[in-house]
mmCIF file of C-alpha atoms in Angstrom:
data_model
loop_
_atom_site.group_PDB
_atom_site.id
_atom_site.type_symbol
_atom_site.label_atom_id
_atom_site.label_comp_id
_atom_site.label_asym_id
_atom_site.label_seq_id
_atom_site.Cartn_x
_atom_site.Cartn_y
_atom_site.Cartn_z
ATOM 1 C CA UNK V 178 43.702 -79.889 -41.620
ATOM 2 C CA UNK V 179 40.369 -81.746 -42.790
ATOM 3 C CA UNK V 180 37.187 -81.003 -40.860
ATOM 4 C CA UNK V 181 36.363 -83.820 -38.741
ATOM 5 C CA UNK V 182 33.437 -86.295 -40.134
ATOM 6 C CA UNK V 183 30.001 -86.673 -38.859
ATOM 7 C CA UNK V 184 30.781 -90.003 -37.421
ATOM 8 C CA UNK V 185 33.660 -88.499 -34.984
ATOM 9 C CA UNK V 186 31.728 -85.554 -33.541
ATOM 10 C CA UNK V 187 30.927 -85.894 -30.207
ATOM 11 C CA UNK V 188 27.378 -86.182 -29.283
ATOM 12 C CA UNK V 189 25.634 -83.208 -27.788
ATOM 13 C CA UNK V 190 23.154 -82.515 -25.022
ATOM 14 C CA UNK V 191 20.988 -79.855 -24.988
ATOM 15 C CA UNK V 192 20.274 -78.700 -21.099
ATOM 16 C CA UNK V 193 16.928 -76.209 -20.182
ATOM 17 C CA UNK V 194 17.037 -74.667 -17.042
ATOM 18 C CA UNK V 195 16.744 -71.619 -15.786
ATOM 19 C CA UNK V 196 19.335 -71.708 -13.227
ATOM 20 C CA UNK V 197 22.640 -70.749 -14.216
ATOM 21 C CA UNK V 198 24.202 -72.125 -11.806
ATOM 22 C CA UNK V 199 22.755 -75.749 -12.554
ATOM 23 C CA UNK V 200 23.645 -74.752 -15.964
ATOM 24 C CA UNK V 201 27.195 -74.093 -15.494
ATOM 25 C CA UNK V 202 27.423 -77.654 -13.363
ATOM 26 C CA UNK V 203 26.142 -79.431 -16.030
ATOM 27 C CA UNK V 204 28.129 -77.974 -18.667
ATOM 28 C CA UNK V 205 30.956 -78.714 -16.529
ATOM 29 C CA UNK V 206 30.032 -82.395 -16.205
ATOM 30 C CA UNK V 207 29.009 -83.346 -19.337
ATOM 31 C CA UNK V 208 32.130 -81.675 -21.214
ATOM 32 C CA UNK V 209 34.389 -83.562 -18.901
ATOM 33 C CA UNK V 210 32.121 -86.755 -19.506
ATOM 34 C CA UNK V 211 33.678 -85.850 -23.891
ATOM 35 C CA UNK V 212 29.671 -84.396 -24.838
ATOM 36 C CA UNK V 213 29.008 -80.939 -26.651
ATOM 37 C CA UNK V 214 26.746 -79.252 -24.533
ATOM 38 C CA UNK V 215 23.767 -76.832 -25.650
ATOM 39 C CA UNK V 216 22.447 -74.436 -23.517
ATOM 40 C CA UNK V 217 18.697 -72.914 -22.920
ATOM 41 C CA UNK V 218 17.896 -70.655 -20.441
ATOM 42 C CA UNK V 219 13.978 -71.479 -20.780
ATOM 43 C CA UNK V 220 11.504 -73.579 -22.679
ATOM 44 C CA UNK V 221 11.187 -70.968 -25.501
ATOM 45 C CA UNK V 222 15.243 -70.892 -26.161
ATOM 46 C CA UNK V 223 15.549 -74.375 -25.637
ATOM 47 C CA UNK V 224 12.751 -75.421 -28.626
ATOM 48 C CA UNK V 225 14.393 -72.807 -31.088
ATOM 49 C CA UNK V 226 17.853 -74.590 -30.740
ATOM 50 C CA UNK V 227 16.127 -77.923 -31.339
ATOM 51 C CA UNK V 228 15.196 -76.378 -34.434
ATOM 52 C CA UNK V 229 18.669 -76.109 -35.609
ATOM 53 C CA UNK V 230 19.496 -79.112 -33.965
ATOM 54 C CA UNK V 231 19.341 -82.535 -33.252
ATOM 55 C CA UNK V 232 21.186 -83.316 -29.820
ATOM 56 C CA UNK V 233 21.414 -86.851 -28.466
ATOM 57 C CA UNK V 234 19.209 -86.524 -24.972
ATOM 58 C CA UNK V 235 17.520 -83.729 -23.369
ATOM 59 C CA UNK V 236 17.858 -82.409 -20.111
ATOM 60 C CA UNK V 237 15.306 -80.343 -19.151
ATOM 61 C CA UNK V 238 14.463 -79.035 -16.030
ATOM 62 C CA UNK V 239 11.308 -79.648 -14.179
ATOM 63 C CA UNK V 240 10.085 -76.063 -12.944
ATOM 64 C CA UNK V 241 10.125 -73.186 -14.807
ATOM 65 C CA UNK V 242 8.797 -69.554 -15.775
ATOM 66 C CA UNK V 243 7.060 -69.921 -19.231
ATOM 67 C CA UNK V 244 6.726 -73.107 -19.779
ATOM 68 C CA UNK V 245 7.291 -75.611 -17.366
ATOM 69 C CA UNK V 246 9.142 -78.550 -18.236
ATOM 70 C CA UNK V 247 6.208 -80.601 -18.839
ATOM 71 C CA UNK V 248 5.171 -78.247 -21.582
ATOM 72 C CA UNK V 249 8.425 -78.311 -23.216
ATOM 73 C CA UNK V 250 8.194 -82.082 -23.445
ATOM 74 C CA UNK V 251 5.141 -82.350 -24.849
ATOM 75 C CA UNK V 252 5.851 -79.653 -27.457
ATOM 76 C CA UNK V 253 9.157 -81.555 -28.418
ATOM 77 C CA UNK V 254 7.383 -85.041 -28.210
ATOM 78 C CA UNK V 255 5.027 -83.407 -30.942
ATOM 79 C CA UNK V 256 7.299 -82.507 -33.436
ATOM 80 C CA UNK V 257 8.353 -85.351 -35.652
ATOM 81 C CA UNK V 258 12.106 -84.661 -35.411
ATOM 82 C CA UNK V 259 12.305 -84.652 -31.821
ATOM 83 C CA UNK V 260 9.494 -87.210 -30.992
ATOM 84 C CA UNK V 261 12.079 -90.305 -30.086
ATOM 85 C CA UNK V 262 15.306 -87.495 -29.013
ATOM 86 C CA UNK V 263 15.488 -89.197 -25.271
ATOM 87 C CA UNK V 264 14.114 -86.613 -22.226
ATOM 88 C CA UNK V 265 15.248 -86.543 -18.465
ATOM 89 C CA UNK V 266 13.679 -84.342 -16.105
ATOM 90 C CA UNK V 267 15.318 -82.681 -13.645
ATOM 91 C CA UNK V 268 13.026 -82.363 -10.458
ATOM 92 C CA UNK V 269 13.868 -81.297 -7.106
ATOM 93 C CA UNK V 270 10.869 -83.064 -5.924
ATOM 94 C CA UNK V 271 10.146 -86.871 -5.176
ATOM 95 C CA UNK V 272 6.744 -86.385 -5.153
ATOM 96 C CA UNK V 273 4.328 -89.099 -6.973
ATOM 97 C CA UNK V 274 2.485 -86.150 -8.867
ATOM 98 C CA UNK V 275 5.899 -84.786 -10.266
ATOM 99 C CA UNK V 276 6.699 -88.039 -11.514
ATOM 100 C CA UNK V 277 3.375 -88.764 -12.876
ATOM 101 C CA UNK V 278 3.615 -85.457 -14.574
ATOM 102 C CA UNK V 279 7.047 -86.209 -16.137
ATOM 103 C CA UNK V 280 6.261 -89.290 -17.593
ATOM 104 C CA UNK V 281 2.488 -88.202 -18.694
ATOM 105 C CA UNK V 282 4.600 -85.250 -20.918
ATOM 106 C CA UNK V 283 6.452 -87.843 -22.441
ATOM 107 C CA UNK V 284 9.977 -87.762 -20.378
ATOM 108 C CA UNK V 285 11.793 -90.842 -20.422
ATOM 109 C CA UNK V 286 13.119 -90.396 -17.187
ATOM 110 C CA UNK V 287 13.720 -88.270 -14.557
ATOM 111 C CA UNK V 288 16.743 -87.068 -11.619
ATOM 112 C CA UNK V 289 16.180 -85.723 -8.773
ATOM 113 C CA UNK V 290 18.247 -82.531 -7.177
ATOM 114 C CA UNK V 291 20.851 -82.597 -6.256
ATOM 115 C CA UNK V 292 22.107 -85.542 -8.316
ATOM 116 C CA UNK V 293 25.225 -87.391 -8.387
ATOM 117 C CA UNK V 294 27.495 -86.514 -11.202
ATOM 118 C CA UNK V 295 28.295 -90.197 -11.904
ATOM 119 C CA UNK V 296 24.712 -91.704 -11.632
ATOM 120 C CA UNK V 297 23.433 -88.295 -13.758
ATOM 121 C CA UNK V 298 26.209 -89.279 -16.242
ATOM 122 C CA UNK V 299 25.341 -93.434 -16.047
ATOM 123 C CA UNK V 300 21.946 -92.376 -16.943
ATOM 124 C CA UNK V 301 22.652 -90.446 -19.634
ATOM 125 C CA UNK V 302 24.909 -92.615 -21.476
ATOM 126 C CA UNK V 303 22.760 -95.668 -20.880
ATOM 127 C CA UNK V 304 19.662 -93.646 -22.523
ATOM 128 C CA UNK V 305 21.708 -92.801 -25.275
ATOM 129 C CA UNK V 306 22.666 -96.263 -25.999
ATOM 130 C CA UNK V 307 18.996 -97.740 -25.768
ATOM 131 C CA UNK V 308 18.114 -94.593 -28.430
ATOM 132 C CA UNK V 309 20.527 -95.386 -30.586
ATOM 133 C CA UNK V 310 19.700 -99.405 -30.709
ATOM 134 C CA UNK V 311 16.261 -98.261 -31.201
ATOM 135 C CA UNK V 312 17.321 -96.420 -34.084
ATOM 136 C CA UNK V 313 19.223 -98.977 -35.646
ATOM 137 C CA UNK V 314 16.326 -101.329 -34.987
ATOM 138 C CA UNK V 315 14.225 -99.102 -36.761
ATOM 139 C CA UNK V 316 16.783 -98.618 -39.741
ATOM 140 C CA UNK V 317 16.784 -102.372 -39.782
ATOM 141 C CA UNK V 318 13.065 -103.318 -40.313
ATOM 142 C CA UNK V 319 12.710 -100.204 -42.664
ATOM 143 C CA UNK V 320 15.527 -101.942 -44.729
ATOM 144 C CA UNK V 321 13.884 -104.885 -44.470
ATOM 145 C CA UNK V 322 10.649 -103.928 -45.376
ATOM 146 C CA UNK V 323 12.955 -102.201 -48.886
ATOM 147 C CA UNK V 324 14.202 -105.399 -49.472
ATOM 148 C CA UNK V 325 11.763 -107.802 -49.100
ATOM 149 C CA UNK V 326 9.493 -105.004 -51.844
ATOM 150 C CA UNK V 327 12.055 -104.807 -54.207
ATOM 151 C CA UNK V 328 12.226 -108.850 -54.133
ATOM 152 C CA UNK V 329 8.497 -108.924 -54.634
ATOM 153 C CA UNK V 330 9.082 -106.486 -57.073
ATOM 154 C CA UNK V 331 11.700 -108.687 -58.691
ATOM 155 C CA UNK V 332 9.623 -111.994 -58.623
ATOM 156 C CA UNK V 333 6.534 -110.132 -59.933
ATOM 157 C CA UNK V 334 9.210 -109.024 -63.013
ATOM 158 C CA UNK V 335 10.434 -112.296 -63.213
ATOM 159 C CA UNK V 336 6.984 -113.938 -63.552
ATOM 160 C CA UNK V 337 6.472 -111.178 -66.120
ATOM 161 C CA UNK V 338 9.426 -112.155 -68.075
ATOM 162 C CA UNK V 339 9.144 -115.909 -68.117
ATOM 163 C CA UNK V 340 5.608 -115.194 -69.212
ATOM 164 C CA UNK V 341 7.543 -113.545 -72.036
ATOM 165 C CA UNK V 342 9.698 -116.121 -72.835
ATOM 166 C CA UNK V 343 8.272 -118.631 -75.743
ATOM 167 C CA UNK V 344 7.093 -122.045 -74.124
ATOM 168 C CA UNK V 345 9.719 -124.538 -75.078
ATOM 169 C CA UNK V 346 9.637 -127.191 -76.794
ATOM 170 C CA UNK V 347 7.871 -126.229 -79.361
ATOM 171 C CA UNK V 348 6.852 -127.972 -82.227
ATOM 172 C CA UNK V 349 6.258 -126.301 -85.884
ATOM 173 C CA UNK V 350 6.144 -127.618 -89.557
ATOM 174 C CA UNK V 351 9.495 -128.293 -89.857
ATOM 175 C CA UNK V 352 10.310 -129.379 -86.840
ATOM 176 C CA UNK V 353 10.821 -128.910 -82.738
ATOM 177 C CA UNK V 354 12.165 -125.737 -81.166
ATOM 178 C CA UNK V 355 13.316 -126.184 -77.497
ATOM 179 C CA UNK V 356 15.760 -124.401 -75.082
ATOM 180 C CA UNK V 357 16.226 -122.663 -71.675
ATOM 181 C CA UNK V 358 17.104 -119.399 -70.340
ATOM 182 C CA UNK V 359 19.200 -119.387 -66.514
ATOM 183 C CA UNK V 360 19.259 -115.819 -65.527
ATOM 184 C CA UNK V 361 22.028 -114.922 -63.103
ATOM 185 C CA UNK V 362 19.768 -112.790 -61.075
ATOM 186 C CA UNK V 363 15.977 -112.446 -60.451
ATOM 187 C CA UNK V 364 15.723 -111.584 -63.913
ATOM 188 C CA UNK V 365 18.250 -110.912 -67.007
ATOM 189 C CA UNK V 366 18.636 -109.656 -70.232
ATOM 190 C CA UNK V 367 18.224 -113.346 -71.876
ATOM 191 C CA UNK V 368 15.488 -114.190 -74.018
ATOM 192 C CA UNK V 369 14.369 -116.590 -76.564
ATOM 193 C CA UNK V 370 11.211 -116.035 -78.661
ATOM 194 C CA UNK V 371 9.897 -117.640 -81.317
ATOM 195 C CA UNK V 372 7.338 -116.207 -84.089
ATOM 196 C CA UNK V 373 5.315 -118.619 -86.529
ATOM 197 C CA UNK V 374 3.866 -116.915 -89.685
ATOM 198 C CA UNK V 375 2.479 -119.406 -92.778
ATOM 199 C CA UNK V 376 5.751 -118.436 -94.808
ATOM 200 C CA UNK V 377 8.491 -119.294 -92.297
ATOM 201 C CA UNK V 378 9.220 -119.811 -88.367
ATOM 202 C CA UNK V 379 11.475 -117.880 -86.833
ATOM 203 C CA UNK V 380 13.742 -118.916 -83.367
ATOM 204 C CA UNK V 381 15.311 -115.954 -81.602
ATOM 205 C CA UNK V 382 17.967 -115.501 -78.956
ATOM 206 C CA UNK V 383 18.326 -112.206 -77.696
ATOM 207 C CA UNK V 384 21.653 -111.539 -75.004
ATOM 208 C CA UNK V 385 21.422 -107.626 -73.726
ATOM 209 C CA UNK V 386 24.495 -106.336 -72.297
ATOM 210 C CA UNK V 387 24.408 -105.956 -68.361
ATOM 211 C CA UNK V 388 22.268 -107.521 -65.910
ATOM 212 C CA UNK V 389 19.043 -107.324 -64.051
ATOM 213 C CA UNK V 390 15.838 -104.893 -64.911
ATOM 214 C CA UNK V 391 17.564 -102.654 -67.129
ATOM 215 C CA UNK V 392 18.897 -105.161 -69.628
ATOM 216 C CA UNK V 393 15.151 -107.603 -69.237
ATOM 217 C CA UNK V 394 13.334 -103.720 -70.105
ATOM 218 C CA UNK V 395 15.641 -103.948 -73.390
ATOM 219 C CA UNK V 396 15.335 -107.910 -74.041
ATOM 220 C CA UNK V 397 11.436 -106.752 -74.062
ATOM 221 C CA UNK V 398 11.617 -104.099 -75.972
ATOM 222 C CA UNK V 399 13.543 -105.974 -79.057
ATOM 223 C CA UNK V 400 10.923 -108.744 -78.374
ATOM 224 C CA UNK V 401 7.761 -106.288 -79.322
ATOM 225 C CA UNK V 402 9.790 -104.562 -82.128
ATOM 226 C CA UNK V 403 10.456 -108.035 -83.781
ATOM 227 C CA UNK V 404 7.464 -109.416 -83.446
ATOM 228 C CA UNK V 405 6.314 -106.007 -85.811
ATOM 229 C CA UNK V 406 9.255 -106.564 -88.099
ATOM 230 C CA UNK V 407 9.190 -110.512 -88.565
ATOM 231 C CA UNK V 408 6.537 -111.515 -90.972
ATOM 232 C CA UNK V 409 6.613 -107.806 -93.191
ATOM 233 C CA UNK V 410 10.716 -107.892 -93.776
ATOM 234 C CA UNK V 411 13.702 -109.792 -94.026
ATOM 235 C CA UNK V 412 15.717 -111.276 -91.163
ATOM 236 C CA UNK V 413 18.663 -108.876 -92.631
ATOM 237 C CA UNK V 414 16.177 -105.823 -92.853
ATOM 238 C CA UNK V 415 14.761 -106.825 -89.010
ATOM 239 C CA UNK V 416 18.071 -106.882 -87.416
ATOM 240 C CA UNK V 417 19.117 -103.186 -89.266
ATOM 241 C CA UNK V 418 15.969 -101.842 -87.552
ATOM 242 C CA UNK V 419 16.244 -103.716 -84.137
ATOM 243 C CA UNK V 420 20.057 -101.196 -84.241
ATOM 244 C CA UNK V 421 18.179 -98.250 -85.437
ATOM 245 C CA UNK V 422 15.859 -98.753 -82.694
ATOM 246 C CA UNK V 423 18.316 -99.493 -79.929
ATOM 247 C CA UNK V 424 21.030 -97.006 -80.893
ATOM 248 C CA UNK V 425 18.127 -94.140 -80.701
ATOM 249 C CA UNK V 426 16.688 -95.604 -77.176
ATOM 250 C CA UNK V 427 19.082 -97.807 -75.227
ATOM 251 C CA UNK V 428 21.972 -95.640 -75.531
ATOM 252 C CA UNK V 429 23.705 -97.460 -72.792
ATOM 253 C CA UNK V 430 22.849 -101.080 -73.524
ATOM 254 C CA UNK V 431 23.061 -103.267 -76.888
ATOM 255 C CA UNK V 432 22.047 -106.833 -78.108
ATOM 256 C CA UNK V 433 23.638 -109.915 -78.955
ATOM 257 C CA UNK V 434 21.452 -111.680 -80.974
ATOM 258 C CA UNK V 435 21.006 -114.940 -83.312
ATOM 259 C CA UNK V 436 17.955 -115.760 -85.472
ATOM 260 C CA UNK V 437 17.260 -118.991 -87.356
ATOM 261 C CA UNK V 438 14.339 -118.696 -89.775
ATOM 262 C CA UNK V 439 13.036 -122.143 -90.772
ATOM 263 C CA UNK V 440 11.088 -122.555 -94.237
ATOM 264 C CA UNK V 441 10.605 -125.607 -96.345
ATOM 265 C CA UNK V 442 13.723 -124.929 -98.580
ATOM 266 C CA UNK V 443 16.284 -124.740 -95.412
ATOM 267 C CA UNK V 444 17.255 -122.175 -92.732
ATOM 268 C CA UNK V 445 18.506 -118.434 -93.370
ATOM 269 C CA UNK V 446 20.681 -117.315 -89.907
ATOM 270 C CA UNK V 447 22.230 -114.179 -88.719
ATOM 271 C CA UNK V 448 24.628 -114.175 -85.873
ATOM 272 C CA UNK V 449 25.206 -110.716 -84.175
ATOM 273 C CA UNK V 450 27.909 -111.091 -81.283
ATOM 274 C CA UNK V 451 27.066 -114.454 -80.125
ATOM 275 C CA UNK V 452 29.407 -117.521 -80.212
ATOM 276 C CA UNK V 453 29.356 -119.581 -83.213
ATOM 277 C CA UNK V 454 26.114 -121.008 -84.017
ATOM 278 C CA UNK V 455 26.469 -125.264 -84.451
ATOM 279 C CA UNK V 456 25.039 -126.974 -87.159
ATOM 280 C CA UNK V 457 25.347 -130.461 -85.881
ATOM 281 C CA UNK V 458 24.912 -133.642 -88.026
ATOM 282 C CA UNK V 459 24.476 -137.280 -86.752
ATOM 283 C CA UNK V 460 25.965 -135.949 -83.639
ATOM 284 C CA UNK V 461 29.055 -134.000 -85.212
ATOM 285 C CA UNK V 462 29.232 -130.129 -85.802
ATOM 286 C CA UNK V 463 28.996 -129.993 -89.728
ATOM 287 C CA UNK V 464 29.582 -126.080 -89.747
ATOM 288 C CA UNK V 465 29.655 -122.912 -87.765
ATOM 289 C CA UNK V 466 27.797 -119.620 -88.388
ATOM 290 C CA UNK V 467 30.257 -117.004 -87.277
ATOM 291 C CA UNK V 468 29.484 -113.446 -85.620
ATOM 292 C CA UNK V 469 28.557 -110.991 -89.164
ATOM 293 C CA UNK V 470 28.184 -107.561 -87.891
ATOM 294 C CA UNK V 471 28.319 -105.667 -84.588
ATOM 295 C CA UNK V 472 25.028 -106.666 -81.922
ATOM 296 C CA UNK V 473 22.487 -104.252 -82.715
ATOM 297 C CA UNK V 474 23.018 -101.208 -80.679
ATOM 298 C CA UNK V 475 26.609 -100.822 -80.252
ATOM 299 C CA UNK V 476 27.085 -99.241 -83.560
ATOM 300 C CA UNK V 477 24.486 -96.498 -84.966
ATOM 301 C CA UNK V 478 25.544 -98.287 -88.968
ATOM 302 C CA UNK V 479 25.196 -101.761 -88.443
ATOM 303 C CA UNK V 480 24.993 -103.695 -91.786
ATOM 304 C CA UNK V 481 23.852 -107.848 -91.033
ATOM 305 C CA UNK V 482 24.572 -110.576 -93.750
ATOM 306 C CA UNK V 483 22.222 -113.858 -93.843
ATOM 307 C CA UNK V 484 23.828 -117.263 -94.470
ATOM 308 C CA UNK V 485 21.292 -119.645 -95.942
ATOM 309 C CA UNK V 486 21.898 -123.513 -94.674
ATOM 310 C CA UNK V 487 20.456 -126.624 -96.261
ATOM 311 C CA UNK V 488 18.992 -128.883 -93.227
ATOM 312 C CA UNK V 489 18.815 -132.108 -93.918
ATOM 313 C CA UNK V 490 15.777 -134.206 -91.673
ATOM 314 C CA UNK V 491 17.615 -135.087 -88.171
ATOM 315 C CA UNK V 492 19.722 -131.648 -88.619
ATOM 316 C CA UNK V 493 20.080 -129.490 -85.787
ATOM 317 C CA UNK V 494 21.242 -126.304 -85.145
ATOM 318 C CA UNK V 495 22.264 -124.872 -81.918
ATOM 319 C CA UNK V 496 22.709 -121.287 -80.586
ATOM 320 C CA UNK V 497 23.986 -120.331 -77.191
ATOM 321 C CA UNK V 498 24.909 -116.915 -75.185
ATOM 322 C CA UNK V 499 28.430 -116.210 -74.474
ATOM 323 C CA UNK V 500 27.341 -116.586 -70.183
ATOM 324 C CA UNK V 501 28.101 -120.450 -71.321
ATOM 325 C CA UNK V 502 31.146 -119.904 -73.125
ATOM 326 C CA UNK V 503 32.832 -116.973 -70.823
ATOM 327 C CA UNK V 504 34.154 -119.902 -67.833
ATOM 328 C CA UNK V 505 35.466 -121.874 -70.409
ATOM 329 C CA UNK V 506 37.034 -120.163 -73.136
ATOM 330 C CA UNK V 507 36.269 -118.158 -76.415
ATOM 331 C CA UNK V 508 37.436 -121.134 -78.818
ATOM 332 C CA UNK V 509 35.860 -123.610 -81.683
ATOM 333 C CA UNK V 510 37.158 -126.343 -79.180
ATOM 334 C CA UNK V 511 35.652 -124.910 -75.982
ATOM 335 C CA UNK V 512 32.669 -123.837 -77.503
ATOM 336 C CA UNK V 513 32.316 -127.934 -78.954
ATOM 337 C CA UNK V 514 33.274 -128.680 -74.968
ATOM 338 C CA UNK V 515 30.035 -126.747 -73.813
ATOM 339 C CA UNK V 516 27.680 -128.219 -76.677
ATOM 340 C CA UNK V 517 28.894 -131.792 -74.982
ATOM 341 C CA UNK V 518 28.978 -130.680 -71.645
ATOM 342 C CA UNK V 519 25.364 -129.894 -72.060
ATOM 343 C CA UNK V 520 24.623 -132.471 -74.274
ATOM 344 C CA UNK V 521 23.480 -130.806 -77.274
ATOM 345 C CA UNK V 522 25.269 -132.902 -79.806
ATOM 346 C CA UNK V 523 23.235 -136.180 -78.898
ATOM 347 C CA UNK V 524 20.680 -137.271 -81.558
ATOM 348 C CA UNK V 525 17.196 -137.022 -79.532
ATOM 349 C CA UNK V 526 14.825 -134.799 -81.254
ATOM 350 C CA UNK V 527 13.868 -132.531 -78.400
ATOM 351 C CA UNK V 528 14.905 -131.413 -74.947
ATOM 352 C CA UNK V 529 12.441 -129.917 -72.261
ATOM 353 C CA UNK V 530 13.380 -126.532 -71.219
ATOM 354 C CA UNK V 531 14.080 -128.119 -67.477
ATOM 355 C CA UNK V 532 16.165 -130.529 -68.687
ATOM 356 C CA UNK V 533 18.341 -128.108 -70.580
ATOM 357 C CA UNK V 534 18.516 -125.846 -67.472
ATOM 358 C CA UNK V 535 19.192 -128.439 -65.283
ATOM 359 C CA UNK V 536 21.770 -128.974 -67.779
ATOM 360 C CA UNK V 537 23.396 -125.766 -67.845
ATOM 361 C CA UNK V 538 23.550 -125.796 -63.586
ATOM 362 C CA UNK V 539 25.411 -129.378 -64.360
ATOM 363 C CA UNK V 540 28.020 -127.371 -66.410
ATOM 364 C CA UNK V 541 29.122 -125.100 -64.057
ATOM 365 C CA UNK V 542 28.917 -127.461 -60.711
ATOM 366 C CA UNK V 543 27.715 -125.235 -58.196
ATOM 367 C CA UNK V 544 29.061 -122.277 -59.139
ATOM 368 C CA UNK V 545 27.310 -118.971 -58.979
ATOM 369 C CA UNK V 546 26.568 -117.683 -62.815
ATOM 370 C CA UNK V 547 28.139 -114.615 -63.406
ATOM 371 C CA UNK V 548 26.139 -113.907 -66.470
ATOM 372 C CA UNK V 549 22.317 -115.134 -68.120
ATOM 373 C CA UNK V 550 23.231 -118.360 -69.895
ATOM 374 C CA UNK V 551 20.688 -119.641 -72.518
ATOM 375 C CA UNK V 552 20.830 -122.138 -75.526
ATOM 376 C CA UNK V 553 18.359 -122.377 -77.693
ATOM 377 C CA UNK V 554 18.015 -125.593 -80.211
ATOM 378 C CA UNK V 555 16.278 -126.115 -83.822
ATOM 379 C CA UNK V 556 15.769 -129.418 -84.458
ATOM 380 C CA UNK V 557 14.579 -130.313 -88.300
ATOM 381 C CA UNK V 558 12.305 -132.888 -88.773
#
């Protein structure tokens, strides 16, 4: 037979008085009334049990040897585990200065003798309630005041990470850069970057597996190590040690990523896990760059091949992450649905990163994105 759960054990009462009698009474009561019942002969006994435990309510009686019952209150209403546990004194007397006394030790109510098994039991359970919705209350705001951190938390990181993020559109030598990056939460593993040396300029999308802080600390963290690699090796070299670097730190986590380095001869583009990058002439995809190699990360032996594109002036080529292509399909016909349901085929030379995003929202009509989505667009000039 399985031990019963937390949850399904009755509550208990812990009674002080020195009267056995009374003692016996209320045991009898308040196991017929379905409580477990502790029981302290004096003030002493009755604060080592409520060192073990943690009953419900406290009934404590009034007069004592020792301590008196006020004592015992204020001793329990010191401690920190005990300072909200619900106290009735139990007080043959009516007298104002008893009652004072009671309520100046920190009882939150008192009976008088001899009391009436079902008002003594109304009290209780009413006392209990009004502690318990106290404690939920409490529960409550302190969850509250969690959740409304972590969101600050969360907007500060999201601020962080659209600080991150390249402003788009960007214009360089060659041409205009522009795109847009819709996280599905506060803040994703989406980013696009772009890095401008005299030689070349080079437009990055970067998809991290998972969502959230984990997968933006790794979308950062391929950001800074690119920026080192960019202008000292080759695209080909970068993305071999963007894998060595991820493998070794991000065990759990790897990255989707597609570069398109622009010089004056053309483009050079490597495509690591992400749906076919467009090449898109006069409004028509002219070619697609395929997936070469696994995204950096998810194999310690990655090996990335460039594929070197002649760009004629008008040319455009388009990258997106798979959260566009997931609702609709992993196909060369859905993936030229998205491109027009976003309208990245058309032939203007730019789009503002709002536009795009407001775009992408468009695409999926009000429903909730399950993944970052991001496209990112290089438009030759």
């Amino acid at each position: 037979m399985q031990a019963a759960s937390a949850a399904q054990l009755p509550r208990s009462i812990l009674v002080i008085d020195d009267g056995p009698d009374n003692r016996m009474l209320l045991e009898a009561i308040l196991s017929r009334a379905g409580y477990r019942v502790l029981l302290a002969e004096d003030g002493e006994r009755g604060l080592r049990i409520l060192d073990q435990e943690s009953p419900a309510l406290i009934l404590l009686d009034f007069s004592m040897p020792g301590l008196s019952g006020p004592e015992v209150a204020q001793r329990i209403r010191g401690q920190p585990h005990t300072s909200a546990t619900p106290i009735i004194l139990l007080t043959a007397s009516t007298e104002a200065d008893h009652v004072d006394q009671a309520f100046a030790a920190g009882a939150d109510d008192y009976v008088t003798k001899p009391f009436d098994r079902r008002i003594l039991t109304a009290r209780i359970e009413s006392m209990i309630r009004a502690a318990e919705d106290r404690q939920r209350a409490r529960k409550s705001a302190d969850l509250q005041v969690q959740r409304d951190r972590l969101l600050s938390d969360l907007q500060d990181a999201a601020r962080v990470q659209r600080e991150q993020i390249t402003a788009l559109p960007m214009t360089f030598p060659y041409g205009v850069i522009s795109g847009a990056v819709v996280p599905c939460n506060h803040i994703g593993g989406d980013s696009l970057q772009v890095f401008c040396n005299p030689e070349h300029t080079t437009a990055v999308l970067i998809d991290v597996s998972g969502h959230g802080a984990a997968a933006a600390l790794v979308a950062s963290s391929v950001v800074t190590e690119l920026r080192g690699y960019i202008s000292t090796h080759s695209l080909a070299d970068c993305f071999a040690l963007i894998n060595r670097q991820i493998s070794a730190r991000w065990s759990s986590h790897y990255a989707c990523i597609a570069a398109v380095q622009i010089t004056a001869r053309g483009a050079v583009v490597i495509n690591a896990g992400l749906p076919p990058i467009c090449h898109v002439r006069q409004g028509e995809i002219l070619a697609t760059v395929e997936a070469s190699g696994s995204p950096p990360g998810l194999l310690a032996s990655g090996q990335y091949d460039a594929t070197e594109l002649v760009l004629e002036p008008g040319d455009r080529l388009i990258a997106i992450s798979d959260g566009l292509t997931e609702p609709l399909g992993e196909s060369a016909d859905d993936i030229r649905a998205c491109m027009s349901g976003l309208g990245l085929l058309s032939l203007s030379a730019s789009h503002p990163s709002d536009h795009l995003a407001a775009s992408i929202a468009k695409l999926f009509d009000g429903r909730e994105l399950e993944d970052d989505a991001s496209v990112l667009l290089v438009n030759r000039t």
